[in-house]
Coordinates of C-alpha atoms in Angstrom, one line a residue:
Chain A
M47 CA 36.2 -5.6 0.0
I48 CA 35.6 -2.0 -1.0
C49 CA 32.0 -0.6 -0.8
R50 CA 32.3 2.9 -0.9
I51 CA 30.4 6.5 -1.3
T52 CA 33.0 9.2 -2.1
D53 CA 33.1 12.7 -3.1
S54 CA 36.7 12.2 -4.6
P55 CA 37.4 11.2 -8.0
I56 CA 37.5 7.3 -8.6
D57 CA 40.6 5.6 -9.0
M58 CA 40.2 2.2 -10.9
D59 CA 43.7 1.3 -10.2
E60 CA 43.1 1.4 -6.4
L61 CA 40.0 -0.6 -6.9
T62 CA 41.7 -3.3 -9.2
D63 CA 44.9 -3.5 -6.8
S64 CA 42.7 -4.3 -4.0
L65 CA 41.7 -7.4 -5.5
D66 CA 45.4 -8.7 -6.4
S67 CA 45.8 -12.2 -5.4
P68 CA 47.4 -15.2 -6.6
E69 CA 44.5 -17.4 -6.9
L70 CA 42.7 -15.0 -8.9
G71 CA 42.7 -15.4 -12.4
G72 CA 40.1 -13.2 -14.0
L73 CA 39.4 -9.7 -13.1
C74 CA 36.6 -7.8 -14.8
T75 CA 35.7 -4.2 -14.3
F76 CA 32.9 -1.6 -15.1
V77 CA 33.5 2.0 -15.4
G78 CA 30.3 4.1 -15.6
K79 CA 31.0 7.7 -17.0
V80 CA 29.0 10.8 -17.2
R81 CA 27.5 11.1 -20.8
N82 CA 26.9 14.2 -22.8
H83 CA 23.3 13.2 -23.6
S84 CA 20.2 11.7 -22.0
A85 CA 16.7 11.0 -23.6
G86 CA 18.1 13.0 -26.8
Q87 CA 18.8 16.0 -24.8
G88 CA 22.2 17.4 -24.2
V89 CA 23.7 17.3 -20.5
T90 CA 26.3 19.7 -19.5
H91 CA 26.8 18.3 -16.2
L92 CA 25.4 16.1 -13.3
E93 CA 25.0 16.1 -9.6
Y94 CA 24.8 12.8 -7.8
H95 CA 23.5 12.6 -4.2
A96 CA 23.3 9.8 -1.9
Y97 CA 22.1 8.4 1.7
P98 CA 25.6 7.4 2.2
E99 CA 25.4 5.2 5.3
M100 CA 22.3 3.3 3.8
A101 CA 24.0 3.4 0.2
E102 CA 27.2 1.7 1.7
K103 CA 25.0 -0.8 3.5
K104 CA 23.2 -1.8 0.5
M105 CA 26.3 -2.0 -1.6
R106 CA 27.4 -4.7 1.0
Q107 CA 24.4 -6.4 0.4
V108 CA 24.8 -6.5 -3.3
A109 CA 28.2 -7.8 -2.4
E110 CA 26.7 -10.7 -0.2
E111 CA 24.1 -11.6 -3.1
I112 CA 26.9 -11.9 -5.8
E113 CA 28.8 -14.3 -3.4
E114 CA 25.9 -16.5 -3.2
R115 CA 25.0 -16.3 -6.4
F116 CA 28.3 -16.5 -8.3
G117 CA 30.6 -17.6 -5.6
V118 CA 32.7 -14.3 -6.1
A119 CA 33.8 -12.8 -2.8
H120 CA 36.5 -10.5 -4.4
L121 CA 34.6 -7.2 -5.2
A122 CA 35.4 -3.3 -5.0
M123 CA 32.6 -0.8 -5.6
A124 CA 32.9 3.0 -5.3
H125 CA 30.2 5.4 -6.4
R126 CA 30.9 9.1 -6.4
V127 CA 28.8 12.1 -5.3
G128 CA 28.6 15.8 -6.0
T129 CA 29.0 17.7 -9.0
L130 CA 30.5 15.5 -11.8
A131 CA 31.6 16.5 -15.4
I132 CA 31.0 14.8 -18.7
G133 CA 33.6 12.1 -18.9
D134 CA 34.1 12.0 -15.1
I135 CA 33.7 8.5 -13.6
A136 CA 30.4 8.0 -11.6
V137 CA 30.9 4.6 -10.6
G138 CA 33.6 2.0 -10.5
I139 CA 33.4 -1.9 -9.9
A140 CA 36.1 -4.5 -10.1
A141 CA 35.1 -8.3 -9.5
A142 CA 37.9 -11.0 -9.7
S143 CA 37.5 -14.8 -9.5
A144 CA 39.5 -17.7 -10.2
H145 CA 38.0 -18.0 -13.7
R146 CA 36.4 -15.3 -16.0
D147 CA 33.0 -16.4 -16.3
A148 CA 32.0 -15.5 -12.7
A149 CA 34.0 -12.4 -12.8
F150 CA 32.2 -11.3 -15.7
K151 CA 28.7 -12.2 -14.3
A152 CA 29.6 -10.7 -10.9
C153 CA 30.5 -7.5 -12.5
R154 CA 27.3 -7.2 -14.5
Y155 CA 25.1 -8.3 -11.7
A156 CA 26.6 -5.5 -9.1
I157 CA 26.1 -2.6 -11.7
D158 CA 22.5 -3.7 -12.4
R159 CA 21.8 -4.3 -8.8
I160 CA 23.4 -0.7 -7.7
K161 CA 21.0 0.8 -9.8
Q162 CA 18.1 -1.0 -8.2
I163 CA 18.5 -0.8 -4.7
V164 CA 21.3 1.5 -3.6
P165 CA 20.0 5.0 -2.7
I166 CA 21.9 7.1 -4.9
W167 CA 20.2 9.8 -7.0
K168 CA 21.0 11.6 -10.1
K169 CA 20.1 15.1 -11.0
E170 CA 20.8 16.1 -14.8
F171 CA 21.5 19.4 -16.1
G172 CA 21.0 20.0 -19.6
E173 CA 19.6 22.2 -22.6
D174 CA 16.1 20.9 -21.4
G175 CA 16.4 22.3 -17.8
V176 CA 16.9 20.1 -14.9
A177 CA 15.7 16.7 -14.0
W178 CA 15.9 14.0 -11.2
V179 CA 16.6 11.1 -13.2
E180 CA 14.3 8.4 -11.5
G181 CA 15.3 4.9 -12.5
C182 CA 13.7 2.7 -10.0
A183 CA 11.1 3.2 -7.4
V184 CA 11.5 0.6 -4.7
D185 CA 8.4 -1.4 -3.7
A186 CA 8.3 -1.1 0.1
E187 CA 6.7 -4.6 0.8
T188 CA 9.5 -6.6 -1.3
A189 CA 12.1 -4.2 -1.1
E190 CA 12.6 -4.7 -4.8
P191 CA 12.2 -2.1 -7.6
Q192 CA 9.6 -1.3 -9.8
K193 CA 9.8 1.1 -12.8
A194 CA 9.7 5.1 -12.3
Q195 CA 8.8 8.0 -14.4
N196 CA 11.4 11.0 -14.5
Q197 CA 10.3 13.7 -12.5
R198 CA 10.7 17.1 -14.0
V199 CA 11.5 19.7 -11.5
Chain B
M184 CA 5.2 11.3 19.3
K185 CA 7.6 13.1 17.4
I186 CA 9.7 11.3 14.8
R187 CA 12.5 12.8 12.7
V188 CA 12.7 11.6 9.1
K189 CA 15.6 12.5 6.8
C190 CA 14.9 13.7 3.4
F191 CA 16.8 12.9 -0.1
A192 CA 17.0 14.3 -3.4
W193 CA 13.4 15.3 -4.7
A194 CA 12.2 14.8 -1.1
K195 CA 14.7 17.2 0.3
E196 CA 14.0 19.7 -2.6
V197 CA 10.2 19.7 -2.1
T198 CA 10.5 20.1 1.8
G199 CA 13.4 22.4 1.9
E200 CA 14.8 20.3 4.6
D201 CA 17.5 17.7 5.4
E202 CA 15.4 16.5 8.0
I203 CA 11.6 17.0 9.0
D204 CA 9.7 16.3 12.3
L205 CA 6.5 14.6 12.0
E206 CA 3.8 13.8 14.6
V207 CA 2.5 10.3 14.7
P208 CA 0.5 8.4 17.2
E209 CA 2.3 6.1 19.7
G210 CA 2.8 2.6 18.3
A211 CA 2.7 4.1 14.6
T212 CA 3.8 2.4 11.5
V213 CA 5.1 3.5 8.1
A214 CA 1.6 3.9 7.0
D215 CA 1.0 6.7 9.7
L216 CA 4.1 8.4 8.7
R217 CA 2.9 8.8 5.4
E218 CA -0.4 10.0 6.3
S219 CA 1.4 12.7 8.6
L220 CA 3.9 13.3 5.8
A221 CA 0.9 14.1 3.2
E222 CA -1.0 15.9 5.6
R223 CA 2.2 18.4 6.3
F224 CA 3.4 18.5 2.6
P225 CA 0.5 17.7 0.2
V226 CA 3.1 17.7 -2.6
F227 CA 3.7 14.1 -1.5
S228 CA 0.1 12.8 -2.1
G229 CA 0.2 12.6 -5.7
R230 CA 3.4 10.4 -5.9
M231 CA 3.4 8.7 -2.6
E232 CA 3.5 5.1 -4.2
S233 CA 7.0 5.8 -5.8
I234 CA 8.4 7.0 -2.3
A235 CA 10.1 4.4 -0.4
V236 CA 10.5 4.7 3.3
S237 CA 13.6 3.3 5.3
V238 CA 13.6 2.2 8.7
N239 CA 17.3 1.8 10.2
Q240 CA 18.7 2.0 6.6
E241 CA 16.3 -0.8 5.4
F242 CA 13.4 -0.4 3.3
A243 CA 10.4 -1.0 5.2
G244 CA 6.7 -1.8 4.2
E245 CA 3.6 -0.3 5.2
G246 CA 3.2 -2.2 8.7
T247 CA 6.8 -1.7 9.8
P248 CA 6.7 -0.1 13.2
V249 CA 8.4 3.5 13.6
D250 CA 9.6 4.7 16.7
A251 CA 11.1 8.1 17.9
G252 CA 14.6 6.3 18.2
D253 CA 14.5 4.9 14.4
E254 CA 16.6 6.5 11.7
L255 CA 14.0 7.1 9.2
G256 CA 14.2 8.2 5.4
L257 CA 12.3 9.1 2.5
I258 CA 13.6 7.4 -0.8
P259 CA 12.6 8.8 -4.1
P260 CA 13.1 6.6 -7.0
I261 CA 16.8 5.8 -7.2
S262 CA 19.3 6.3 -10.2
G263 CA 22.6 5.3 -8.9
G264 CA 25.2 3.7 -11.4
C265 CA 25.5 4.8 -15.2
A266 CA 23.7 3.4 -18.0

């Protein structure tokens, strides 16, 4: 299983190749790319920051949750940090199982959950200035997300 | 006792540091960490509820003990992945 924070470009072939096994008939991938707009404003580039040790630990937690929920144990997830240009891959996920349904569910859950509990931050640079994009504040007592407002800096 | 706290994203920007040292009483909890943080960096006071605290790489509630040997972090709202 790959759960990785990296400052190098994400290679989707590496992620999918890592799940190559004769019993796996369904393989689903998600590729998150840097978009040229956000909340109606143009975006020129992004910076991703992480707490790498905790981020990889929380990615492993996401993988455990997926195995419990969907019985999918074949996962590969990588999130990039550093300065990214429009079109760069920020996050790559691959999930494989015997049949397609579980693979789709696992892949969807992985990206949604990464956005909730994995300590990674996005700073947007655009025509409207610079802003930390603050999607999910984590409620300390429950360790679960609550909605947050973007913080202009 | 002195504790060392890692700062990330917005927290790193407003403190200007990767790590800060805070003074807390013996037997302190996350709540004491927050009190000491707000005293030293008042900018946190207004948005403390959106900042999570991690203790040894896990999100920690207000009553969680903090010790000088723990790995502590300030976790502003996260935005990983890609919509």
